[in-house]
Amino acid sequence: MQKSASDGFRRSGAGDSGATERPVNAGDRLDERPDADTRRFQTDAIRTQAARSGYNEHSVPVYMTSGFMFESAEHAQALFAGEADGTIYSRYANPNTDELVQKLCRLEGTDAGIVTASGMAAVFASLAAFLSAGDHVVASRALFGSSLQVLGKILPRWGITVDFVGGHDPAAFAAALRPGTRLVLIESPSNPGLELFDIAAIAEVAHAGGARLIVDNCFATPYLQQPARLGADIVVHSATKFIDGQGRSLGGAVLGPAELIEEVVFFARHTGPSLSPFNAWILSKSLETLAVRMDRHCDNSLQLAQSLEGRPGIARVLYPGLPSHPQHALAQQQMYAGGGIVTLEIAGGIQGATRFINRLQMISRSANLGDTRTIATHPATTTHSKLTDEERAAVGITPGLVRIAVGLEDIRDIIGDVEQALG
Ligand SMILES: *Cc1c(COP(=O)(O)O)cnc(C)c1O
């Protein structure tokens, strides 16, 4: 493993074997896992596999089939009645999506889950499965743009009210709860402001108010943070980002306790946001290398952040792994390392950021993140251009902010490109 300067996270001091140890959150013990399985993170990520077919293949094949056969009329009847286990139709389940679900459950420490065609399908299913007209939702303001649109524009059409909380103070979430509040939704670290939310504290606040906490764990991935172990009821993912890790496939997941996931499964089976077997196969293969990729994403990010902090031309470097991040202590408490995203406040506002983006030679100008290739995005003019100046300011998106999704190239080339673009 490529080891950089000690960053104070739990893996520090664990020696090189730390890279293969399961990252555990404070108070977590392996024997407390729901399945009492003591295998470690990387082993789970690699060895959770669909049963072998009669061909005895080593690598799981793609089960590109829409339907499955019944042994008899009675077997079909039992499958449809839920009295027998088995596959019926790929909108419901498929060996590839089942494998991905089981693997994600092991990695996140949840008992059940469902995978979806995109991260937004997962976010929407996790809300729509539980909400009815008249219900109330408390949501962080620092959410992915499309999540804000669903909460602010789509759910209200169906008589669901939503209150947004600015900032990360658990007391502010407590104050926003009402008797009809069913769900609380947060994202930590947030995109692109890299604001952290104290998952354990907000889970306590939500539960005290009779609500359930949903955490979008896209930026951290299960390797860096396991919200269910910190008290979250539901974990959602855009698997499109670090879980795929190579910018190929969209995907999403909703994970949690069986009795809650049952409701999400009911919703998804009948509304059809199903993940294709091929994309499930890609994402499950990708999880085999999540730990090694995330170690490198985190190391490259920390080195980039350290090398740019205090440099002329950059007003501010924000990275949860830097001691200068306002919530560095919380990052060390609930994350295993600082993640793969660094934000830079380029001097000169919009003009400075535009010049910087245009001068990049290797780093890609794109809106995606979590790829092997380093990507630079200017949120104020692209992903968050539809927000007002005030709305952007409330979630830390200044005119000069550039989001760097740090890839897996040689760190010298990443730093070199940023340096030459700064001029
Ligand atoms: C990208 C993203 C989503 C949406 O995922 P898609 O796969 O693009 O639908 C949701 N939440 C966060 C934090 C994201 O970054």
JSON list of N, CA and C in Angstrom, two decimals, residues 15-60:
[
{"chain": "A", "resi": 15, "resn": "GLY", "atom": "N", "xyz": [-0.15, -0.44, 10.51]},
{"chain": "A", "resi": 15, "resn": "GLY", "atom": "CA", "xyz": [0.83, -1.13, 9.68]},
{"chain": "A", "resi": 15, "resn": "GLY", "atom": "C", "xyz": [0.23, -1.39, 8.32]},
{"chain": "A", "resi": 16, "resn": "ASP", "atom": "N", "xyz": [1.01, -1.96, 7.44]},
{"chain": "A", "resi": 16, "resn": "ASP", "atom": "CA", "xyz": [0.51, -2.17, 6.09]},
{"chain": "A", "resi": 16, "resn": "ASP", "atom": "C", "xyz": [-0.68, -3.11, 6.06]},
{"chain": "A", "resi": 17, "resn": "SER", "atom": "N", "xyz": [-0.77, -4.00, 7.05]},
{"chain": "A", "resi": 17, "resn": "SER", "atom": "CA", "xyz": [-1.90, -4.92, 7.06]},
{"chain": "A", "resi": 17, "resn": "SER", "atom": "C", "xyz": [-3.21, -4.15, 7.27]},
{"chain": "A", "resi": 18, "resn": "GLY", "atom": "N", "xyz": [-3.09, -2.89, 7.74]},
{"chain": "A", "resi": 18, "resn": "GLY", "atom": "CA", "xyz": [-4.29, -2.06, 7.92]},
{"chain": "A", "resi": 18, "resn": "GLY", "atom": "C", "xyz": [-5.10, -1.97, 6.65]},
{"chain": "A", "resi": 19, "resn": "ALA", "atom": "N", "xyz": [-4.44, -2.08, 5.51]},
{"chain": "A", "resi": 19, "resn": "ALA", "atom": "CA", "xyz": [-5.15, -1.95, 4.25]},
{"chain": "A", "resi": 19, "resn": "ALA", "atom": "C", "xyz": [-6.14, -3.08, 4.03]},
{"chain": "A", "resi": 20, "resn": "THR", "atom": "N", "xyz": [-5.87, -4.24, 4.63]},
{"chain": "A", "resi": 20, "resn": "THR", "atom": "CA", "xyz": [-6.77, -5.35, 4.40]},
{"chain": "A", "resi": 20, "resn": "THR", "atom": "C", "xyz": [-7.67, -5.61, 5.61]},
{"chain": "A", "resi": 21, "resn": "GLU", "atom": "N", "xyz": [-7.45, -4.88, 6.70]},
{"chain": "A", "resi": 21, "resn": "GLU", "atom": "CA", "xyz": [-8.34, -5.04, 7.85]},
{"chain": "A", "resi": 21, "resn": "GLU", "atom": "C", "xyz": [-9.65, -4.37, 7.53]},
{"chain": "A", "resi": 22, "resn": "ARG", "atom": "N", "xyz": [-10.72, -4.96, 8.02]},
{"chain": "A", "resi": 22, "resn": "ARG", "atom": "CA", "xyz": [-12.01, -4.32, 7.85]},
{"chain": "A", "resi": 22, "resn": "ARG", "atom": "C", "xyz": [-12.02, -3.00, 8.59]},
{"chain": "A", "resi": 23, "resn": "PRO", "atom": "N", "xyz": [-12.39, -1.89, 7.95]},
{"chain": "A", "resi": 23, "resn": "PRO", "atom": "CA", "xyz": [-12.47, -0.65, 8.69]},
{"chain": "A", "resi": 23, "resn": "PRO", "atom": "C", "xyz": [-13.67, -0.72, 9.64]},
{"chain": "A", "resi": 24, "resn": "VAL", "atom": "N", "xyz": [-13.46, -0.48, 10.89]},
{"chain": "A", "resi": 24, "resn": "VAL", "atom": "CA", "xyz": [-14.58, -0.57, 11.84]},
{"chain": "A", "resi": 24, "resn": "VAL", "atom": "C", "xyz": [-14.80, 0.77, 12.50]},
{"chain": "A", "resi": 25, "resn": "ASN", "atom": "N", "xyz": [-16.05, 1.12, 12.65]},
{"chain": "A", "resi": 25, "resn": "ASN", "atom": "CA", "xyz": [-16.38, 2.37, 13.32]},
{"chain": "A", "resi": 25, "resn": "ASN", "atom": "C", "xyz": [-16.29, 2.17, 14.83]},
{"chain": "A", "resi": 26, "resn": "ALA", "atom": "N", "xyz": [-16.19, 3.29, 15.53]},
{"chain": "A", "resi": 26, "resn": "ALA", "atom": "CA", "xyz": [-16.05, 3.25, 16.98]},
{"chain": "A", "resi": 26, "resn": "ALA", "atom": "C", "xyz": [-17.14, 2.37, 17.59]},
{"chain": "A", "resi": 27, "resn": "GLY", "atom": "N", "xyz": [-16.77, 1.53, 18.49]},
{"chain": "A", "resi": 27, "resn": "GLY", "atom": "CA", "xyz": [-17.75, 0.71, 19.20]},
{"chain": "A", "resi": 27, "resn": "GLY", "atom": "C", "xyz": [-18.21, -0.51, 18.42]},
{"chain": "A", "resi": 28, "resn": "ASP", "atom": "N", "xyz": [-17.75, -0.63, 17.18]},
{"chain": "A", "resi": 28, "resn": "ASP", "atom": "CA", "xyz": [-18.20, -1.74, 16.36]},
{"chain": "A", "resi": 28, "resn": "ASP", "atom": "C", "xyz": [-17.32, -2.96, 16.64]},
{"chain": "A", "resi": 29, "resn": "ARG", "atom": "N", "xyz": [-17.97, -4.11, 16.75]},
{"chain": "A", "resi": 29, "resn": "ARG", "atom": "CA", "xyz": [-17.19, -5.33, 16.88]},
{"chain": "A", "resi": 29, "resn": "ARG", "atom": "C", "xyz": [-17.66, -6.31, 15.82]},
{"chain": "A", "resi": 30, "resn": "LEU", "atom": "N", "xyz": [-16.71, -7.03, 15.27]},
{"chain": "A", "resi": 30, "resn": "LEU", "atom": "CA", "xyz": [-17.08, -7.92, 14.18]},
{"chain": "A", "resi": 30, "resn": "LEU", "atom": "C", "xyz": [-18.15, -8.92, 14.60]},
{"chain": "A", "resi": 31, "resn": "ASP", "atom": "N", "xyz": [-18.10, -9.37, 15.86]},
{"chain": "A", "resi": 31, "resn": "ASP", "atom": "CA", "xyz": [-19.07, -10.39, 16.27]},
{"chain": "A", "resi": 31, "resn": "ASP", "atom": "C", "xyz": [-20.46, -9.79, 16.52]},
{"chain": "A", "resi": 32, "resn": "GLU", "atom": "N", "xyz": [-20.58, -8.45, 16.36]},
{"chain": "A", "resi": 32, "resn": "GLU", "atom": "CA", "xyz": [-21.90, -7.84, 16.47]},
{"chain": "A", "resi": 32, "resn": "GLU", "atom": "C", "xyz": [-22.59, -7.75, 15.12]},
{"chain": "A", "resi": 33, "resn": "ARG", "atom": "N", "xyz": [-21.89, -8.16, 14.07]},
{"chain": "A", "resi": 33, "resn": "ARG", "atom": "CA", "xyz": [-22.51, -8.07, 12.75]},
{"chain": "A", "resi": 33, "resn": "ARG", "atom": "C", "xyz": [-23.72, -8.99, 12.71]},
{"chain": "A", "resi": 34, "resn": "PRO", "atom": "N", "xyz": [-24.73, -8.59, 11.95]},
{"chain": "A", "resi": 34, "resn": "PRO", "atom": "CA", "xyz": [-25.99, -9.35, 11.95]},
{"chain": "A", "resi": 34, "resn": "PRO", "atom": "C", "xyz": [-25.78, -10.82, 11.62]},
{"chain": "A", "resi": 35, "resn": "ASP", "atom": "N", "xyz": [-24.85, -11.13, 10.75]},
{"chain": "A", "resi": 35, "resn": "ASP", "atom": "CA", "xyz": [-24.67, -12.52, 10.36]},
{"chain": "A", "resi": 35, "resn": "ASP", "atom": "C", "xyz": [-23.58, -13.21, 11.18]},
{"chain": "A", "resi": 36, "resn": "ALA", "atom": "N", "xyz": [-23.04, -12.50, 12.19]},
{"chain": "A", "resi": 36, "resn": "ALA", "atom": "CA", "xyz": [-21.99, -13.04, 13.04]},
{"chain": "A", "resi": 36, "resn": "ALA", "atom": "C", "xyz": [-20.84, -13.61, 12.22]},
{"chain": "A", "resi": 37, "resn": "ASP", "atom": "N", "xyz": [-20.63, -13.06, 11.05]},
{"chain": "A", "resi": 37, "resn": "ASP", "atom": "CA", "xyz": [-19.58, -13.55, 10.16]},
{"chain": "A", "resi": 37, "resn": "ASP", "atom": "C", "xyz": [-18.32, -12.76, 10.48]},
{"chain": "A", "resi": 38, "resn": "THR", "atom": "N", "xyz": [-17.20, -13.43, 10.59]},
{"chain": "A", "resi": 38, "resn": "THR", "atom": "CA", "xyz": [-15.99, -12.72, 10.99]},
{"chain": "A", "resi": 38, "resn": "THR", "atom": "C", "xyz": [-15.04, -12.47, 9.82]},
{"chain": "A", "resi": 39, "resn": "ARG", "atom": "N", "xyz": [-15.50, -12.70, 8.59]},
{"chain": "A", "resi": 39, "resn": "ARG", "atom": "CA", "xyz": [-14.61, -12.43, 7.46]},
{"chain": "A", "resi": 39, "resn": "ARG", "atom": "C", "xyz": [-14.38, -10.94, 7.33]},
{"chain": "A", "resi": 40, "resn": "ARG", "atom": "N", "xyz": [-13.25, -10.58, 6.75]},
{"chain": "A", "resi": 40, "resn": "ARG", "atom": "CA", "xyz": [-12.90, -9.17, 6.68]},
{"chain": "A", "resi": 40, "resn": "ARG", "atom": "C", "xyz": [-13.39, -8.54, 5.38]},
{"chain": "A", "resi": 41, "resn": "PHE", "atom": "N", "xyz": [-13.35, -7.19, 5.36]},
{"chain": "A", "resi": 41, "resn": "PHE", "atom": "CA", "xyz": [-13.93, -6.40, 4.28]},
{"chain": "A", "resi": 41, "resn": "PHE", "atom": "C", "xyz": [-13.55, -6.90, 2.90]},
{"chain": "A", "resi": 42, "resn": "GLN", "atom": "N", "xyz": [-12.24, -7.01, 2.65]},
{"chain": "A", "resi": 42, "resn": "GLN", "atom": "CA", "xyz": [-11.81, -7.37, 1.31]},
{"chain": "A", "resi": 42, "resn": "GLN", "atom": "C", "xyz": [-12.21, -8.79, 0.93]},
{"chain": "A", "resi": 43, "resn": "THR", "atom": "N", "xyz": [-12.23, -9.67, 1.93]},
{"chain": "A", "resi": 43, "resn": "THR", "atom": "CA", "xyz": [-12.63, -11.05, 1.65]},
{"chain": "A", "resi": 43, "resn": "THR", "atom": "C", "xyz": [-14.11, -11.08, 1.31]},
{"chain": "A", "resi": 44, "resn": "ASP", "atom": "N", "xyz": [-14.93, -10.34, 2.07]},
{"chain": "A", "resi": 44, "resn": "ASP", "atom": "CA", "xyz": [-16.35, -10.25, 1.75]},
{"chain": "A", "resi": 44, "resn": "ASP", "atom": "C", "xyz": [-16.56, -9.68, 0.34]},
{"chain": "A", "resi": 45, "resn": "ALA", "atom": "N", "xyz": [-15.77, -8.65, 0.01]},
{"chain": "A", "resi": 45, "resn": "ALA", "atom": "CA", "xyz": [-15.95, -7.97, -1.28]},
{"chain": "A", "resi": 45, "resn": "ALA", "atom": "C", "xyz": [-15.59, -8.90, -2.44]},
{"chain": "A", "resi": 46, "resn": "ILE", "atom": "N", "xyz": [-14.72, -9.85, -2.20]},
{"chain": "A", "resi": 46, "resn": "ILE", "atom": "CA", "xyz": [-14.26, -10.74, -3.27]},
{"chain": "A", "resi": 46, "resn": "ILE", "atom": "C", "xyz": [-14.99, -12.08, -3.27]},
{"chain": "A", "resi": 47, "resn": "ARG", "atom": "N", "xyz": [-15.24, -12.61, -2.07]},
{"chain": "A", "resi": 47, "resn": "ARG", "atom": "CA", "xyz": [-15.75, -13.98, -1.98]},
{"chain": "A", "resi": 47, "resn": "ARG", "atom": "C", "xyz": [-17.26, -14.11, -1.84]},
{"chain": "A", "resi": 48, "resn": "THR", "atom": "N", "xyz": [-17.99, -12.99, -1.83]},
{"chain": "A", "resi": 48, "resn": "THR", "atom": "CA", "xyz": [-19.46, -13.09, -1.83]},
{"chain": "A", "resi": 48, "resn": "THR", "atom": "C", "xyz": [-19.85, -13.28, -3.29]},
{"chain": "A", "resi": 49, "resn": "GLN", "atom": "N", "xyz": [-20.28, -14.49, -3.63]},
{"chain": "A", "resi": 49, "resn": "GLN", "atom": "CA", "xyz": [-20.51, -14.81, -5.04]},
{"chain": "A", "resi": 49, "resn": "GLN", "atom": "C", "xyz": [-21.80, -15.60, -5.22]},
{"chain": "A", "resi": 50, "resn": "ALA", "atom": "N", "xyz": [-22.42, -15.41, -6.37]},
{"chain": "A", "resi": 50, "resn": "ALA", "atom": "CA", "xyz": [-23.58, -16.24, -6.73]},
{"chain": "A", "resi": 50, "resn": "ALA", "atom": "C", "xyz": [-23.11, -17.70, -6.80]},
{"chain": "A", "resi": 51, "resn": "ALA", "atom": "N", "xyz": [-24.04, -18.62, -6.54]},
{"chain": "A", "resi": 51, "resn": "ALA", "atom": "CA", "xyz": [-23.71, -20.05, -6.59]},
{"chain": "A", "resi": 51, "resn": "ALA", "atom": "C", "xyz": [-23.21, -20.42, -7.99]},
{"chain": "A", "resi": 52, "resn": "ARG", "atom": "N", "xyz": [-22.25, -21.36, -8.06]},
{"chain": "A", "resi": 52, "resn": "ARG", "atom": "CA", "xyz": [-21.72, -21.77, -9.37]},
{"chain": "A", "resi": 52, "resn": "ARG", "atom": "C", "xyz": [-22.78, -22.51, -10.16]},
{"chain": "A", "resi": 53, "resn": "SER", "atom": "N", "xyz": [-22.75, -22.34, -11.48]},
{"chain": "A", "resi": 53, "resn": "SER", "atom": "CA", "xyz": [-23.67, -23.09, -12.35]},
{"chain": "A", "resi": 53, "resn": "SER", "atom": "C", "xyz": [-23.04, -24.46, -12.61]},
{"chain": "A", "resi": 54, "resn": "GLY", "atom": "N", "xyz": [-23.70, -25.26, -13.42]},
{"chain": "A", "resi": 54, "resn": "GLY", "atom": "CA", "xyz": [-23.19, -26.59, -13.75]},
{"chain": "A", "resi": 54, "resn": "GLY", "atom": "C", "xyz": [-21.86, -26.56, -14.49]},
{"chain": "A", "resi": 55, "resn": "TYR", "atom": "N", "xyz": [-21.45, -25.42, -15.01]},
{"chain": "A", "resi": 55, "resn": "TYR", "atom": "CA", "xyz": [-20.17, -25.31, -15.73]},
{"chain": "A", "resi": 55, "resn": "TYR", "atom": "C", "xyz": [-19.00, -25.11, -14.80]},
{"chain": "A", "resi": 56, "resn": "ASN", "atom": "N", "xyz": [-19.26, -24.87, -13.51]},
{"chain": "A", "resi": 56, "resn": "ASN", "atom": "CA", "xyz": [-18.18, -24.73, -12.53]},
{"chain": "A", "resi": 56, "resn": "ASN", "atom": "C", "xyz": [-17.26, -23.54, -12.84]},
{"chain": "A", "resi": 57, "resn": "GLU", "atom": "N", "xyz": [-17.84, -22.48, -13.38]},
{"chain": "A", "resi": 57, "resn": "GLU", "atom": "CA", "xyz": [-17.04, -21.29, -13.71]},
{"chain": "A", "resi": 57, "resn": "GLU", "atom": "C", "xyz": [-16.42, -20.70, -12.44]},
{"chain": "A", "resi": 58, "resn": "HIS", "atom": "N", "xyz": [-15.25, -20.05, -12.59]},
{"chain": "A", "resi": 58, "resn": "HIS", "atom": "CA", "xyz": [-14.59, -19.43, -11.45]},
{"chain": "A", "resi": 58, "resn": "HIS", "atom": "C", "xyz": [-15.11, -18.00, -11.25]},
{"chain": "A", "resi": 59, "resn": "SER", "atom": "N", "xyz": [-15.24, -17.26, -12.36]},
{"chain": "A", "resi": 59, "resn": "SER", "atom": "CA", "xyz": [-15.77, -15.91, -12.30]},
{"chain": "A", "resi": 59, "resn": "SER", "atom": "C", "xyz": [-17.26, -15.98, -12.61]},
{"chain": "A", "resi": 60, "resn": "VAL", "atom": "N", "xyz": [-18.07, -15.32, -11.81]},
{"chain": "A", "resi": 60, "resn": "VAL", "atom": "CA", "xyz": [-19.53, -15.39, -11.99]},
{"chain": "A", "resi": 60, "resn": "VAL", "atom": "C", "xyz": [-19.94, -14.84, -13.37]}
]
